[in-house]
PDB file of N, CA and C and ligand atoms in Angstrom:
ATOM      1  N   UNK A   1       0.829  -1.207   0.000  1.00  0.00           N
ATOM      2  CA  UNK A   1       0.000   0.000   0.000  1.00  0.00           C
ATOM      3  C   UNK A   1       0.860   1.252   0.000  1.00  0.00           C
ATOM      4  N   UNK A   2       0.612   2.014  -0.880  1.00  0.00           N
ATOM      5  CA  UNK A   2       1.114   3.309  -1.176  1.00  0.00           C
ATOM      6  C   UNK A   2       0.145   4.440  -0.098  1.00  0.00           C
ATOM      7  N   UNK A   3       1.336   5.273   0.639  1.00  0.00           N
ATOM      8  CA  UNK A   3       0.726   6.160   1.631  1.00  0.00           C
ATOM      9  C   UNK A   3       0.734   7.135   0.423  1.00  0.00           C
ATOM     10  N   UNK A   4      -0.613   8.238   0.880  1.00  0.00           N
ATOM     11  CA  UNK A   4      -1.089   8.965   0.135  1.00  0.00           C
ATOM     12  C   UNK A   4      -0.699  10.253   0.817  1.00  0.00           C
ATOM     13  N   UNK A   5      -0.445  10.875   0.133  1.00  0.00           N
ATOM     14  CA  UNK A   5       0.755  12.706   0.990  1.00  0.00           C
ATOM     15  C   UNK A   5      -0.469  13.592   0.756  1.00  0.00           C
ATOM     16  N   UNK A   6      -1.709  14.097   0.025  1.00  0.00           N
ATOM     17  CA  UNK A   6      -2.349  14.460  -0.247  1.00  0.00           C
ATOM     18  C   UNK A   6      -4.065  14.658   0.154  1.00  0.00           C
ATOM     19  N   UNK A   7      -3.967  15.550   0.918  1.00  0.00           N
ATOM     20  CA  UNK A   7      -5.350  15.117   1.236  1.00  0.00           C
ATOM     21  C   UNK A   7      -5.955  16.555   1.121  1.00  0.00           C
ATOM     22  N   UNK A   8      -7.572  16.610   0.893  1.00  0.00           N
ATOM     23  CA  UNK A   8      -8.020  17.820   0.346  1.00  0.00           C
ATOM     24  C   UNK A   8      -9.025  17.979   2.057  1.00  0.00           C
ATOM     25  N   UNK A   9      -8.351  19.113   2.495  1.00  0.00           N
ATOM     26  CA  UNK A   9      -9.125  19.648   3.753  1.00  0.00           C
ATOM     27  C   UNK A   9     -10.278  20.273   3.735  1.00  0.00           C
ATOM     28  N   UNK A  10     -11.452  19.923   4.270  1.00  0.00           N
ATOM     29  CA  UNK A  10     -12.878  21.181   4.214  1.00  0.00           C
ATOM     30  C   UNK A  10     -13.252  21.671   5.176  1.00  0.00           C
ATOM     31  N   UNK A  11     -13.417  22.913   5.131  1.00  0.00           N
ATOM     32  CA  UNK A  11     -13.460  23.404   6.373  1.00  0.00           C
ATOM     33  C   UNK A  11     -14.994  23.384   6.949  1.00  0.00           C
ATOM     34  N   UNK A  12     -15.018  22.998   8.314  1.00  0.00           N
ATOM     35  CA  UNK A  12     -16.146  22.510   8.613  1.00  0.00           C
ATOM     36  C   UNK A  12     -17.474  24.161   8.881  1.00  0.00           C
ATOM     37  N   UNK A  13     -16.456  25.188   8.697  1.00  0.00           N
ATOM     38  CA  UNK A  13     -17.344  26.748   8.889  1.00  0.00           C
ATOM     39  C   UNK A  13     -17.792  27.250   7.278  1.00  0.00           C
ATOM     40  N   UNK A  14     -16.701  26.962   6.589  1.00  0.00           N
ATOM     41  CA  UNK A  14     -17.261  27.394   5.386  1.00  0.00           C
ATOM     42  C   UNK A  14     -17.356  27.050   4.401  1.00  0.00           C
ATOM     43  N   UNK A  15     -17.242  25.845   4.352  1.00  0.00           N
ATOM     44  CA  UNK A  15     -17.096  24.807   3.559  1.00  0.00           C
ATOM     45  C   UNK A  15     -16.586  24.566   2.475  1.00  0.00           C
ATOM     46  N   UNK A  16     -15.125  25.505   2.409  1.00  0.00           N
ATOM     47  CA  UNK A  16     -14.041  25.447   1.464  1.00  0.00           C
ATOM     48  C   UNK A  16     -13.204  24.556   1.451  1.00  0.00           C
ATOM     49  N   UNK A  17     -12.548  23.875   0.108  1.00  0.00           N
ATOM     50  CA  UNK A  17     -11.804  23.225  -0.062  1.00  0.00           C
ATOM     51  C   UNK A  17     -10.239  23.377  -0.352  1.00  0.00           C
ATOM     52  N   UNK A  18      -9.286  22.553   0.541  1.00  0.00           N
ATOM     53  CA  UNK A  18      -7.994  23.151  -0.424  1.00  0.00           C
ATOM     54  C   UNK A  18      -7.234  21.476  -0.100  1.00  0.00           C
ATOM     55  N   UNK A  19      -6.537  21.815  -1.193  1.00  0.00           N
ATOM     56  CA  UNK A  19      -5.654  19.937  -1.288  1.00  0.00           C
ATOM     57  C   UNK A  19      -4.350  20.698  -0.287  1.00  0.00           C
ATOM     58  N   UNK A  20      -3.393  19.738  -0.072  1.00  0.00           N
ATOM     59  CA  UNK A  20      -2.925  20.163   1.242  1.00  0.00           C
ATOM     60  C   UNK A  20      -1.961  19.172   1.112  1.00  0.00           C
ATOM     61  N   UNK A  21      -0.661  19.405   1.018  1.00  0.00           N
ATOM     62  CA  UNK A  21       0.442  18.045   1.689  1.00  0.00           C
ATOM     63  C   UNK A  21       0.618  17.789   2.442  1.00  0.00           C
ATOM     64  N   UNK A  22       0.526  16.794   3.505  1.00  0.00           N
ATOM     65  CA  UNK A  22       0.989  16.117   4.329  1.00  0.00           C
ATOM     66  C   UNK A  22       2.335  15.855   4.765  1.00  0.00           C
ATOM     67  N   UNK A  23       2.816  16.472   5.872  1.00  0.00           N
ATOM     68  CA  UNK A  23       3.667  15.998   6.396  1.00  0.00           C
ATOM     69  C   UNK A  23       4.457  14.739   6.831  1.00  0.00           C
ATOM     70  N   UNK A  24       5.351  13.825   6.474  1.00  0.00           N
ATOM     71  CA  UNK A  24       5.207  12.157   6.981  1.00  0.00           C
ATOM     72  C   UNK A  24       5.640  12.327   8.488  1.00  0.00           C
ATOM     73  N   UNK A  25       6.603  13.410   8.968  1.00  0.00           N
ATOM     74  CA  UNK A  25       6.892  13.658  10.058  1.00  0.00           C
ATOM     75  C   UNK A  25       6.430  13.995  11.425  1.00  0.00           C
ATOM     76  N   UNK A  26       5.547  15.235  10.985  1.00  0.00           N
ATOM     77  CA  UNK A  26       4.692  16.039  11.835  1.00  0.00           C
ATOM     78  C   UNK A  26       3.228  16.000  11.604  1.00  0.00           C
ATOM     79  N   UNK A  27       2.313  16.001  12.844  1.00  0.00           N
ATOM     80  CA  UNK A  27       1.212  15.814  12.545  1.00  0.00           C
ATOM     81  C   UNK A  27       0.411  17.503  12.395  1.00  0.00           C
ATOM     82  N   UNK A  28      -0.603  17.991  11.959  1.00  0.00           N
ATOM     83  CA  UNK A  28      -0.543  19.304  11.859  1.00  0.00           C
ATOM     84  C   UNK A  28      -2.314  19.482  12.954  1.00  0.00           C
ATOM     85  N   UNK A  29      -1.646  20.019  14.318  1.00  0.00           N
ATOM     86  CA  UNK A  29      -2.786  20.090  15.077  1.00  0.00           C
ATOM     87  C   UNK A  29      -3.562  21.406  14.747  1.00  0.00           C
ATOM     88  N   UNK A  30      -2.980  22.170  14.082  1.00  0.00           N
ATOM     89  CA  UNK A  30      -3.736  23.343  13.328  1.00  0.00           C
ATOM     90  C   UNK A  30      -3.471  23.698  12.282  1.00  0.00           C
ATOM     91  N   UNK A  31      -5.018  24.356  11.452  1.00  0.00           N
ATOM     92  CA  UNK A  31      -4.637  24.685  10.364  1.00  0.00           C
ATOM     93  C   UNK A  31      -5.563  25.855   9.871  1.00  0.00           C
ATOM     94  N   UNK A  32      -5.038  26.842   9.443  1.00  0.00           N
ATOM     95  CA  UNK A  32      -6.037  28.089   9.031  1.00  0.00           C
ATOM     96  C   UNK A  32      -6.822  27.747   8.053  1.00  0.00           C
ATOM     97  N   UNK A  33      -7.689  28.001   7.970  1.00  0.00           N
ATOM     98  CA  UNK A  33      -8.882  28.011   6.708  1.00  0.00           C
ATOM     99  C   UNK A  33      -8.483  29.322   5.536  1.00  0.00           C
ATOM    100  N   UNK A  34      -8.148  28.758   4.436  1.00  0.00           N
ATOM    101  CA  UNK A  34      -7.547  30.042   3.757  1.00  0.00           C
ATOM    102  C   UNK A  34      -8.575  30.938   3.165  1.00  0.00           C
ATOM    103  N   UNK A  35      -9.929  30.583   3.316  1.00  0.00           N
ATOM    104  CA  UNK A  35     -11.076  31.506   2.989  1.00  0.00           C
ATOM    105  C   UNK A  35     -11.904  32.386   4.238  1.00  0.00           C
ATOM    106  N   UNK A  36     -11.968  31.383   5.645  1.00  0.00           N
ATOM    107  CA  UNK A  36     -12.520  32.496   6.669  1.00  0.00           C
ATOM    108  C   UNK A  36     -11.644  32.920   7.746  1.00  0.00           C
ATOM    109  N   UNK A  37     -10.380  31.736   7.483  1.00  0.00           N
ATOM    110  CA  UNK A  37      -9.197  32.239   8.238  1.00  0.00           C
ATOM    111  C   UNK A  37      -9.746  31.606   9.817  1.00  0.00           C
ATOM    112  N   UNK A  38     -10.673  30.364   9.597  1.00  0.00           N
ATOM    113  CA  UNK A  38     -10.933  29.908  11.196  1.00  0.00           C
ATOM    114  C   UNK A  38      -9.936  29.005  11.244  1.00  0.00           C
ATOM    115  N   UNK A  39      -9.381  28.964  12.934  1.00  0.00           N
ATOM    116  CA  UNK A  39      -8.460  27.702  13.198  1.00  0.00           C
ATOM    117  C   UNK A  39      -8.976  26.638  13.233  1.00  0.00           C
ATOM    118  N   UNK A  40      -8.714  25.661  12.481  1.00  0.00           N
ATOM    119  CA  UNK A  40      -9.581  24.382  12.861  1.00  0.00           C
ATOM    120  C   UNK A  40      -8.296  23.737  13.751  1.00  0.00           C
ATOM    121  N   UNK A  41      -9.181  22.717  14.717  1.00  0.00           N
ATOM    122  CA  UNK A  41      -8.815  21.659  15.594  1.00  0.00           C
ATOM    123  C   UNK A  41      -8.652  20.465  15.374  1.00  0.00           C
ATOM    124  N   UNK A  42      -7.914  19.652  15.321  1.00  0.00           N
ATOM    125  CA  UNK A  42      -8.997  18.266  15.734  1.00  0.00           C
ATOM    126  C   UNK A  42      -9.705  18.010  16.296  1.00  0.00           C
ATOM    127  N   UNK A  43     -10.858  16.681  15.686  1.00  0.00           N
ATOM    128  CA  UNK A  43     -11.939  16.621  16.565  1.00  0.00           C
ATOM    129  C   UNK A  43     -11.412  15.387  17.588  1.00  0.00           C
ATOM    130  N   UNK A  44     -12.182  15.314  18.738  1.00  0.00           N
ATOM    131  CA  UNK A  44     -12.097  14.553  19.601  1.00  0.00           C
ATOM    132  C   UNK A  44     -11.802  13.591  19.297  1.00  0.00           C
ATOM    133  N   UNK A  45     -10.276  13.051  19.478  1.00  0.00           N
ATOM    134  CA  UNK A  45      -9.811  11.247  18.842  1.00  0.00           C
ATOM    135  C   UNK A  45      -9.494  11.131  18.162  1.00  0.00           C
ATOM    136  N   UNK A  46      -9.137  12.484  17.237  1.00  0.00           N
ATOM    137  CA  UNK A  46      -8.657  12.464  15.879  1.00  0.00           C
ATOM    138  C   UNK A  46      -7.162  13.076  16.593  1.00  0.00           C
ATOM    139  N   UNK A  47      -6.079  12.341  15.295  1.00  0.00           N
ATOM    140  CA  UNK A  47      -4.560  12.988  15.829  1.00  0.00           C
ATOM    141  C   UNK A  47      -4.593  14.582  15.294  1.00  0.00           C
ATOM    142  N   UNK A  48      -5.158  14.625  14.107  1.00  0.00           N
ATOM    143  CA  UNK A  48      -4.366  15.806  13.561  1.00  0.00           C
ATOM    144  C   UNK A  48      -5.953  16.562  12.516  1.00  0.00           C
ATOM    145  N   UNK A  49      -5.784  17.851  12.023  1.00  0.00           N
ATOM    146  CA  UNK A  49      -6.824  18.259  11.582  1.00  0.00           C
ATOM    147  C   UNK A  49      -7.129  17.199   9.868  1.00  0.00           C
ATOM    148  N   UNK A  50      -5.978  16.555   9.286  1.00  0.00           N
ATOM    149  CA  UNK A  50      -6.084  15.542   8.722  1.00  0.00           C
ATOM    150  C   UNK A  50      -6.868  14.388   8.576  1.00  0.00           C
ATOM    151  N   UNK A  51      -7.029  14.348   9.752  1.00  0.00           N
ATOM    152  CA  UNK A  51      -8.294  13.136  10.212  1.00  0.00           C
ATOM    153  C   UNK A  51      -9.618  13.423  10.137  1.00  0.00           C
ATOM    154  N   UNK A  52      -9.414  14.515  10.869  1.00  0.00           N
ATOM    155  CA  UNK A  52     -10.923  14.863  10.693  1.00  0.00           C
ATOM    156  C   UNK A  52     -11.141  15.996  10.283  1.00  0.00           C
ATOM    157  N   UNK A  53     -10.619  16.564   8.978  1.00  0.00           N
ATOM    158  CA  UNK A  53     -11.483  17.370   7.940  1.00  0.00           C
ATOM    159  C   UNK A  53     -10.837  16.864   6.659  1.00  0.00           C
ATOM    160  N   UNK A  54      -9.783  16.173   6.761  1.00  0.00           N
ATOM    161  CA  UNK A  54      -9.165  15.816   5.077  1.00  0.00           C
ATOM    162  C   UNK A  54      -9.890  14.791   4.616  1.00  0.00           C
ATOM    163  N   UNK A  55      -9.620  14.513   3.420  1.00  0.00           N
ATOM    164  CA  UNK A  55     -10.412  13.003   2.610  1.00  0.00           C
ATOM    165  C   UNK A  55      -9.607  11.914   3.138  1.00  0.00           C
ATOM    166  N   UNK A  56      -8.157  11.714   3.698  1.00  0.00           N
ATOM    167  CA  UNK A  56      -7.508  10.804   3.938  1.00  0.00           C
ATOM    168  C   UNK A  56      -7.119  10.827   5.118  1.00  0.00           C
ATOM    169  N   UNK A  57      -6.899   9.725   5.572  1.00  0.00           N
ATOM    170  CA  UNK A  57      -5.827  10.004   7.137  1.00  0.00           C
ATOM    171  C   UNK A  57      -4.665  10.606   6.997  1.00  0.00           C
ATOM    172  N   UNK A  58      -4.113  10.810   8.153  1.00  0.00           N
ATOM    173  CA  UNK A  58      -2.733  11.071   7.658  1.00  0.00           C
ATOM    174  C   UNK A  58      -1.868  10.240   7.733  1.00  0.00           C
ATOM    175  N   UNK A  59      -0.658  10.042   7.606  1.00  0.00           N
ATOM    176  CA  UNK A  59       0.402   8.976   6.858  1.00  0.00           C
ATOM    177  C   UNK A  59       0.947   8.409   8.305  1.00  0.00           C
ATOM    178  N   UNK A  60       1.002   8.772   9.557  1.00  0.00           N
ATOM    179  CA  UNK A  60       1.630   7.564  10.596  1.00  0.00           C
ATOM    180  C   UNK A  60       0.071   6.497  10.270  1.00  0.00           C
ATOM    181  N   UNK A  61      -1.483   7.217  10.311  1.00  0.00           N
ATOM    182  CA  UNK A  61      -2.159   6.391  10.700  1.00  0.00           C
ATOM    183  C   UNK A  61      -2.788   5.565   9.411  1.00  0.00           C
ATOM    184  N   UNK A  62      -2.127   6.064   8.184  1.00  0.00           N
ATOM    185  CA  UNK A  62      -2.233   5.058   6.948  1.00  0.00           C
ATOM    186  C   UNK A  62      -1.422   3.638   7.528  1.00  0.00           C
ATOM    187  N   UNK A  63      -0.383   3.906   7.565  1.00  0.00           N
ATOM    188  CA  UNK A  63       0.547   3.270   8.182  1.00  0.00           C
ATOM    189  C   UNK A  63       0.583   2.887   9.121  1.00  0.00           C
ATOM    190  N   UNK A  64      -0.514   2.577  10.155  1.00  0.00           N
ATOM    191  CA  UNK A  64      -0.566   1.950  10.948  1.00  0.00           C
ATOM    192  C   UNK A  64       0.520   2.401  12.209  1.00  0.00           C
ATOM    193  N   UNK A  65       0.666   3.124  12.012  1.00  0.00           N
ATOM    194  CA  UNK A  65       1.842   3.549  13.336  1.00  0.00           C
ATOM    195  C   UNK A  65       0.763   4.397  14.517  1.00  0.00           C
ATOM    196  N   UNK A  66      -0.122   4.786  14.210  1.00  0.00           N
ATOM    197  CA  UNK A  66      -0.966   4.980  15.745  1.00  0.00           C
ATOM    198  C   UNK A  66      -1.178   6.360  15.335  1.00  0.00           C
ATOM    199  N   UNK A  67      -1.169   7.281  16.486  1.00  0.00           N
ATOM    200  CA  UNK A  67      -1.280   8.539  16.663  1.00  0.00           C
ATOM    201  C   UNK A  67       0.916   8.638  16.788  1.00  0.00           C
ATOM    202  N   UNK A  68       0.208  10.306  16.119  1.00  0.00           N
ATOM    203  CA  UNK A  68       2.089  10.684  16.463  1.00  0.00           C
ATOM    204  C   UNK A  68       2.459  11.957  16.888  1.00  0.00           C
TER     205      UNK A  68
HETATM  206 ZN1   ZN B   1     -13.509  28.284   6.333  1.00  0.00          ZN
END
């Protein structure tokens, strides 16, 4: 299985889209919304805003390596 670096974030306020690279290193616990400029979070149980607003996980938890 090929980890996927790419994931398209939506923001859960305004419901804009932007594709987004992924870090393999760092997980990204915030991220500005480049249209209303809100900080998104993760949601509860999610590692990174990746999880829970991107189309994909992010790459430790493609990979099975857990939270990071
Ligand atoms: Zn927004």
């Amino acid at each position: 299985m090929k980890t996927v670096l790419k994931s398209i974030i939506t923001c859960p306020n305004c419901g804009f889209q932007k594709e987004e690279e992924m870090p393999t290193t760092a997980c990204h616990f915030f991220y500005e919304c480049n249209s209303c400029k809100t900080i998104l979070k993760p949601k509860e149980g999610d590692c990174c805003v990746f999880c829970s607003y991107g189309t994909v996980d992010c790459p430790p938890i493609q990979e099975n390596k857990g939270c990071c």
